[in-house]
Short mmCIF file of C-alpha atoms and ligand atoms in Angstrom, two decimals:
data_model
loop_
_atom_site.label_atom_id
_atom_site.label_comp_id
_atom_site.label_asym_id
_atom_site.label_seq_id
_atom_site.Cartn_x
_atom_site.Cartn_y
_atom_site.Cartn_z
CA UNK A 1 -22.77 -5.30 28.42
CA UNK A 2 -19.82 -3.84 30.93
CA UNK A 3 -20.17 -0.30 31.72
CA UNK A 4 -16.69 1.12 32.39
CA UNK A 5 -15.61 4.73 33.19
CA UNK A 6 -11.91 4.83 33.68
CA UNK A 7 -8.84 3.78 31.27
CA UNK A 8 -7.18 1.45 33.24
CA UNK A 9 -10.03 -0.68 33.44
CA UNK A 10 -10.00 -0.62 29.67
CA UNK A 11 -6.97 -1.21 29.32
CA UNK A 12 -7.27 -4.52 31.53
CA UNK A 13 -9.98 -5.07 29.14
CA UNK A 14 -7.80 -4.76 26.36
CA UNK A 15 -5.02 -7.50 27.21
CA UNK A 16 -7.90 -9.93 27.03
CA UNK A 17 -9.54 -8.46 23.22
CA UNK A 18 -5.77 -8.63 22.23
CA UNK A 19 -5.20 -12.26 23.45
CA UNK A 20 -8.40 -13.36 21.65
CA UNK A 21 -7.57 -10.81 18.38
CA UNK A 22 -11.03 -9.48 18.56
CA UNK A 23 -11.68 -6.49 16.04
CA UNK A 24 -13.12 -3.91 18.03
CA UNK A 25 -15.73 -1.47 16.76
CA UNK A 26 -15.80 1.59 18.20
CA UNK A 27 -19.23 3.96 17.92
CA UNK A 28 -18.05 7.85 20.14
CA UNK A 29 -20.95 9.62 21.17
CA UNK A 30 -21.77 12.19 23.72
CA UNK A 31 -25.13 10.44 24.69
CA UNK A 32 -28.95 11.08 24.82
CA UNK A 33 -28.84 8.34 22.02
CA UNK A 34 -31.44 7.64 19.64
CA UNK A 35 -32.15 5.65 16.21
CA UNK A 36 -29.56 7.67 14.68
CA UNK A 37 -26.71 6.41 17.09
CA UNK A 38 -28.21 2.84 16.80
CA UNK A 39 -28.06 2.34 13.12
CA UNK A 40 -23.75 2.76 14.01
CA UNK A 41 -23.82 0.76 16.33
CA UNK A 42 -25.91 -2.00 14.31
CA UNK A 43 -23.14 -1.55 11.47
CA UNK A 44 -20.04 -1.56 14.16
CA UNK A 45 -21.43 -5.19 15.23
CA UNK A 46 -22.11 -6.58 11.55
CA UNK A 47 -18.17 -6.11 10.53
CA UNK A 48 -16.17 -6.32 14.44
CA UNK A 49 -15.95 -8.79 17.10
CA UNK A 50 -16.86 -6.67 19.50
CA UNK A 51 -18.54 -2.78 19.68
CA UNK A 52 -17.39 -0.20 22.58
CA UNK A 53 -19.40 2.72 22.61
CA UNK A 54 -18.55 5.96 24.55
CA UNK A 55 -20.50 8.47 25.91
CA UNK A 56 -18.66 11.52 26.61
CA UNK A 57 -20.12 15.11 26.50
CA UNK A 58 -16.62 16.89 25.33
CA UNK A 59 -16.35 20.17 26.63
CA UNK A 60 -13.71 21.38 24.45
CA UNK A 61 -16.12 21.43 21.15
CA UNK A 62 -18.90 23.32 22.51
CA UNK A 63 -18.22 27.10 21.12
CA UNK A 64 -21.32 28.10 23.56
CA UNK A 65 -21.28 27.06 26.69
CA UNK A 66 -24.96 27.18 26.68
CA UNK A 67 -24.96 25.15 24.48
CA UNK A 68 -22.75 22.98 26.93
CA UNK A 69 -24.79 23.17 29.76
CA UNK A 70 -28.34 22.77 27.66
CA UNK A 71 -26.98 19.73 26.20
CA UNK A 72 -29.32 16.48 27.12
CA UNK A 73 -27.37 14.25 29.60
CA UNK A 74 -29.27 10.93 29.82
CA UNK A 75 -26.79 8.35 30.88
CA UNK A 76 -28.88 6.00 32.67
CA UNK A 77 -31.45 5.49 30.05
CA UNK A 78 -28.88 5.28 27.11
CA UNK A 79 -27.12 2.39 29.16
CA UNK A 80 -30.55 0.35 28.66
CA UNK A 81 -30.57 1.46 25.13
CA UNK A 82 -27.41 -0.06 24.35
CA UNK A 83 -27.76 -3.06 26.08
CA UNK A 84 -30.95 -4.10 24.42
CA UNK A 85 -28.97 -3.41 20.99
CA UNK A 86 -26.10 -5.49 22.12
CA UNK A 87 -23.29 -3.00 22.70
CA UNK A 88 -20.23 -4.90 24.33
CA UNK A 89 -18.87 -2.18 26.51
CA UNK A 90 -20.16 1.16 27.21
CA UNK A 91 -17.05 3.31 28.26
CA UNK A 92 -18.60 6.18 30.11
CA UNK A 93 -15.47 8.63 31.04
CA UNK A 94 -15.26 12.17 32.88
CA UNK A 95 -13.51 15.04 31.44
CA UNK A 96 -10.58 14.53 34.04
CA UNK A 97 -9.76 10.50 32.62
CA UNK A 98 -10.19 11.84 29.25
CA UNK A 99 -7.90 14.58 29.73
CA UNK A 100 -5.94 14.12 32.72
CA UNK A 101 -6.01 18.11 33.25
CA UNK A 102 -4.76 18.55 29.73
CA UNK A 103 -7.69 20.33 27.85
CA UNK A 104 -5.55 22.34 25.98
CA UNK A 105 -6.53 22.36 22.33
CA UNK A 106 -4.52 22.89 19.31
CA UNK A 107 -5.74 24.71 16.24
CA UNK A 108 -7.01 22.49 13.02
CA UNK A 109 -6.38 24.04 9.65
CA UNK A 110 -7.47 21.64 6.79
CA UNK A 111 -7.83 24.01 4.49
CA UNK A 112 -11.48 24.74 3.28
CA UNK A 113 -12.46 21.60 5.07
CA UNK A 114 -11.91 23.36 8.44
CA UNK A 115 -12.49 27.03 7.50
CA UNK A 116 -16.05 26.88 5.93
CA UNK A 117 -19.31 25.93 6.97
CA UNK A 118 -19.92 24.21 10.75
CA UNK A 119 -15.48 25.80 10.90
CA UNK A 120 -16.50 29.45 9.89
CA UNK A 121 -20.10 29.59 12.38
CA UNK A 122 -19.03 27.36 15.41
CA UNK A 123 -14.89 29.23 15.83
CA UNK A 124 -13.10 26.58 17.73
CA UNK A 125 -15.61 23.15 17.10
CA UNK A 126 -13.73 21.05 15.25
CA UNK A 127 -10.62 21.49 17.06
CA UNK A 128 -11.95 20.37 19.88
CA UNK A 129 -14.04 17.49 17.79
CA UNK A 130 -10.34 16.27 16.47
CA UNK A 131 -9.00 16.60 19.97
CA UNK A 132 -11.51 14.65 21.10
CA UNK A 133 -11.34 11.89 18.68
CA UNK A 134 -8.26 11.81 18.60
CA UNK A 135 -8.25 10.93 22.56
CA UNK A 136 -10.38 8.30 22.45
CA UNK A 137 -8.91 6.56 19.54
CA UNK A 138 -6.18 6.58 22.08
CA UNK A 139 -7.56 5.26 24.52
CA UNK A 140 -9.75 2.55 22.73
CA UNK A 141 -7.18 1.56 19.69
CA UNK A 142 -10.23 0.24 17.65
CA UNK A 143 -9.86 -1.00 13.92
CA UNK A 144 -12.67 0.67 12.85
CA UNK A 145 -14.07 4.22 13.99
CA UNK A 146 -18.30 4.54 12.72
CA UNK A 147 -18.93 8.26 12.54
CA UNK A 148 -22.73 9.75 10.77
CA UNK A 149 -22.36 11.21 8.03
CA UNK A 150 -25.74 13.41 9.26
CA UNK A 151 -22.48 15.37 10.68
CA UNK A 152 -20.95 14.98 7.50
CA UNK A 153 -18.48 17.85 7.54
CA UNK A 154 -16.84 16.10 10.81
CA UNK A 155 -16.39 12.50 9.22
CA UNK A 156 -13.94 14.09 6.28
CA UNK A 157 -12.34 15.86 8.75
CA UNK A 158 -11.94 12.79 11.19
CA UNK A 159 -10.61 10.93 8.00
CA UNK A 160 -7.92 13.68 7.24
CA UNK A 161 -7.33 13.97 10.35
CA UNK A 162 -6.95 9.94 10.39
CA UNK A 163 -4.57 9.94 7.07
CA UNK A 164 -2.37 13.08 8.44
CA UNK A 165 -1.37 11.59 11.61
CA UNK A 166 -1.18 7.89 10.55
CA UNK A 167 -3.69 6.60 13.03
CA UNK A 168 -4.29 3.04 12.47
CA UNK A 169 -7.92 2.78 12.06
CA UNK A 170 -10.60 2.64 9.36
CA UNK A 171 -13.29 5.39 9.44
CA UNK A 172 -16.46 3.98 8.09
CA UNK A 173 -18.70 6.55 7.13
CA UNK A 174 -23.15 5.64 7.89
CA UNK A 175 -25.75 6.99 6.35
CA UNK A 176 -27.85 9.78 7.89
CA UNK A 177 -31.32 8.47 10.14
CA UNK A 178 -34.33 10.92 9.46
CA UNK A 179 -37.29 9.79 11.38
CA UNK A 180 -40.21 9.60 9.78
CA UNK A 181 -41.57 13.04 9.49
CA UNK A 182 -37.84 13.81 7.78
CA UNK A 183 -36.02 15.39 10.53
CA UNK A 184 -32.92 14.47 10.87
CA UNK A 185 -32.45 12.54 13.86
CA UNK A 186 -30.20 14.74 16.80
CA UNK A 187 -29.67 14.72 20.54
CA UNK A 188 -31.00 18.16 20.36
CA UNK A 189 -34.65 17.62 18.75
CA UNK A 190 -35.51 17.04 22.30
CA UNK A 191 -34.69 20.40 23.10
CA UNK A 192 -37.38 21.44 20.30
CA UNK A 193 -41.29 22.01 21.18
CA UNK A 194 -43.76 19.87 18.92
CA UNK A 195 -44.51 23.42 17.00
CA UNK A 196 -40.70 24.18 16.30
CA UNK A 197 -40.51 20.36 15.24
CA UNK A 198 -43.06 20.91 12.37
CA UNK A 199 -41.21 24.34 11.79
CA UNK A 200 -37.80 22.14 11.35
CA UNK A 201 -39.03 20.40 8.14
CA UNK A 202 -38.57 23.65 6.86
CA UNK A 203 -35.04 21.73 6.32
CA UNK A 204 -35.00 19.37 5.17
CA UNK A 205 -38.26 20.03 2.88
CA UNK A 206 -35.72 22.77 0.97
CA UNK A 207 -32.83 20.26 0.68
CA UNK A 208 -34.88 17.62 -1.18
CA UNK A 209 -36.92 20.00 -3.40
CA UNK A 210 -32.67 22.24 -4.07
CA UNK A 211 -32.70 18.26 -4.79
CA UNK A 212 -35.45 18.07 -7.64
CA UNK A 213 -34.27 21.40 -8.92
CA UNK A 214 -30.13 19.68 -10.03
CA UNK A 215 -29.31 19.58 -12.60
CA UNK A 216 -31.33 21.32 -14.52
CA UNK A 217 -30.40 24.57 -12.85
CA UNK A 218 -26.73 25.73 -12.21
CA UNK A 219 -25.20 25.03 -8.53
CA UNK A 220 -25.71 28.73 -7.55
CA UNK A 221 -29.34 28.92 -8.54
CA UNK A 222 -30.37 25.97 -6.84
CA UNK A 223 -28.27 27.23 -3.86
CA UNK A 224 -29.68 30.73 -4.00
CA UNK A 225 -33.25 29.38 -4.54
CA UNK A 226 -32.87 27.29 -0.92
CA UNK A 227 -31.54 30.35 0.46
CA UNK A 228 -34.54 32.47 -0.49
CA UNK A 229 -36.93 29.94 0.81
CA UNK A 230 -35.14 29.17 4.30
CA UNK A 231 -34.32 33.13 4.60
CA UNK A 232 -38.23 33.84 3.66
CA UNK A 233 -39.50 30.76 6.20
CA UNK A 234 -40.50 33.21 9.53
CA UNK A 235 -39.79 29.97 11.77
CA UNK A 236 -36.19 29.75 10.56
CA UNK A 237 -33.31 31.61 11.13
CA UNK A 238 -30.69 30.84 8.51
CA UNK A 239 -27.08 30.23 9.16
CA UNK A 240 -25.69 29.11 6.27
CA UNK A 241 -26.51 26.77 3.04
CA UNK A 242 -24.61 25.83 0.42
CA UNK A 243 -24.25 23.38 -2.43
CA UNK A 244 -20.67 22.18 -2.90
CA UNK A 245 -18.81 18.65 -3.63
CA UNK A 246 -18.50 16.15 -0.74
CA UNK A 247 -15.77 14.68 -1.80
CA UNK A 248 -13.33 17.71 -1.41
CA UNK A 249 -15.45 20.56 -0.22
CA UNK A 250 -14.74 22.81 -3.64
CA UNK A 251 -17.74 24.89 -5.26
CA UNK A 252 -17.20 24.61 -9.01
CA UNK A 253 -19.52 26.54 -11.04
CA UNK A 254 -20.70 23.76 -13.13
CA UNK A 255 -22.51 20.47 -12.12
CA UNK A 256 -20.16 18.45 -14.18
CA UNK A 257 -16.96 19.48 -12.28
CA UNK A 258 -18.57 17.94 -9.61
CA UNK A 259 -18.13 14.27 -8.20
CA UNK A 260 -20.59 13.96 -5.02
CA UNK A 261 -23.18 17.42 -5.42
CA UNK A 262 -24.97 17.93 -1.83
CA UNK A 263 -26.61 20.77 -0.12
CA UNK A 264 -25.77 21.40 3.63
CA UNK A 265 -27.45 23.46 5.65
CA UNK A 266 -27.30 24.90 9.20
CA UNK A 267 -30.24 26.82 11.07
CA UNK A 268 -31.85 28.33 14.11
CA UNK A 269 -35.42 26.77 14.53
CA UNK A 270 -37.18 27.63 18.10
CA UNK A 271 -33.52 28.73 19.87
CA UNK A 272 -32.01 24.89 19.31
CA UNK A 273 -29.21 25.20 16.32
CA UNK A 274 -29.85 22.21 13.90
CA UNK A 275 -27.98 20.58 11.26
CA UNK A 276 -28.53 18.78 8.19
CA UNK A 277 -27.38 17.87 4.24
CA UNK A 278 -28.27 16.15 1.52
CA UNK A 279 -26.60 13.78 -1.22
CA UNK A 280 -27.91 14.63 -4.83
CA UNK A 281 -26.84 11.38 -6.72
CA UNK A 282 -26.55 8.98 -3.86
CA UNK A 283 -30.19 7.79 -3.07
CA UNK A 284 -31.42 9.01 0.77
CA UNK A 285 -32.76 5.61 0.90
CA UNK A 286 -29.72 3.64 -0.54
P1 LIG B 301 -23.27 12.82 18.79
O1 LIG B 301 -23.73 12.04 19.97
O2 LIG B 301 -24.23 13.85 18.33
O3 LIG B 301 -21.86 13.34 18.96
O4 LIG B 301 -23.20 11.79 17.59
C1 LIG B 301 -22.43 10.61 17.69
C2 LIG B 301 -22.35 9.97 16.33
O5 LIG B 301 -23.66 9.64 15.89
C3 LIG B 301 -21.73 10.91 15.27
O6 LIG B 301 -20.89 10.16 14.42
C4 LIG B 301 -22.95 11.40 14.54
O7 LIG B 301 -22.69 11.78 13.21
C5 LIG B 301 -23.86 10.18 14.60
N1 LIG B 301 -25.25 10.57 14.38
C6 LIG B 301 -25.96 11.48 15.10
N2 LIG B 301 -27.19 11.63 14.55
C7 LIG B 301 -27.24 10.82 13.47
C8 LIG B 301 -28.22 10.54 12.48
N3 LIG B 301 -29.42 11.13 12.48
N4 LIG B 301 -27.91 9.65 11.51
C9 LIG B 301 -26.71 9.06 11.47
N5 LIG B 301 -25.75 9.28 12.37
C10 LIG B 301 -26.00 10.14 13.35
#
């Protein structure tokens, strides 16, 4: 594996991929990897010639710079990581080659897909996500971009983002990593004691039983019942959950008017903000 942290050494490596027509994968990150990160890369090298993986902790979509300055930097050890799992080229950037002094972002407005949820807690988030993205894609012209879909509000907007601007790469959406307790697998659960990890199943517990409970009650019950357990749970302190179609975002009142029913969720547990959502029809497992 090369590790490389400025664009004109990519782009030297680039004149050779091109020569040789290599499809290039391309996994973004912001480090302090884990099985989660891995199972994208292990797709990115199935279907390209070659994987680059970034690791680039983006200032401009941290709404809390707490947040920013908490979050786990572990560059070193992730270099090893990827190595053993066969990442070509680790592209390892500062905020000043990504940016060049332009860190001025723009405002996003998708519609509902920007406004509600992660758009409506975290003000400012996703325009600095597509900014971001947006960069790199850039930088890296890859033919495929592999984004989790355990952030699964980001990948649609990536896409739309993607199909409104005519970018010439394939998003490929991967299924979300739990480990094997259930948490969803995040950067941050290192931030979390092992009490507030046990507290944090809290989660994912209420998504798969708001799960058991469709369809045989109505969207708003079963997203009202999750509420009441989450908002009742001592350990947890509740942003916001909701049940609503994956496909376009919209909350119809009946089950039938909808295509892909999920639940996401977003909460406090033990000061660390975590994330996490689940597919009714498509099987976790699948
Ligand atoms: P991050 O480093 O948190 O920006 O994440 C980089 C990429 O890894 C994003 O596309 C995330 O959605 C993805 N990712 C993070 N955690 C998981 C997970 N548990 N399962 C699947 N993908 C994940």
């Amino acid at each position: 594996m090369r590790t490389i942290t400025t664009n004109a050494q990519f782009d030297e490596l680039y004149t050779d991929f091109q020569s040789t027509n290599a499809q290039i994968g391309f996994v973004p990150t912001m480090g302090a990897l884990h099985e989660g990160h891995l199972s994208l890369l292990h797709r990115a090298k199935a279907e390209n010639d070659l994987v680059v993986v970034s690791i680039f902790v983006n200032p401009t979509q941290f709404n809390d710079p707490k947040d920013l300055e908490k979050y786990p930097r572990t560059l070193e050890a992730d270099a090893r990581i990827l190595e053993a799992a066969g990442c070509d080229l680790l592209y390892a950037p500062n905020v000043e080659e990504v940016y060049g002094g332009a860190m001025e972002k723009q405002r996003v407005d998708y519609g509902a897909l920007t406004s509600i949820l992660e758009g409506a807690k975290r003000p400012g988030h996703y325009d600095g996500v597509v900014q971001v993205v947006r960069r790199l894609f850039e930088i890296v012209r890859p033919h495929r971009g592999y984004f989790g879909k355990k952030d699964f509000q980001q990948v649609a907007i990536i896409r739309e983002m993607v199909r409104r601007e005519q970018i010439p790469v394939e998003i490929v959406p991967c299924e979300l990593i739990r480990d094997e307790s259930g948490l969803a697998m995040s950067s941050r659960n290192v931030l979390l004691s092992a009490e507030s990890k046990q507290n944090a199943l809290a989660l994912v517990n209420t998504l798969r039983a708001m799960k058991e409970r469709f369809p045989g009650a109505s969207p708003k019950e079963v997203e009202e019942w999750g509420q009441a357990q989450l908002r009742n749970d001592p350990a947890v302190e509740l942003e916001y959950l909701e049940v609503l179609d994956g496909l376009n975002f919209e909350q119809p009142e009946a089950w039938s008017d909808y295509q892909s029913p999920m639940a996401l969720v977003a909460a406090f547990v033990g000061g660390v903000r975590l994330i996490d959502n689940l597919e009714f029809i498509v099987s976790e497992e699948a």
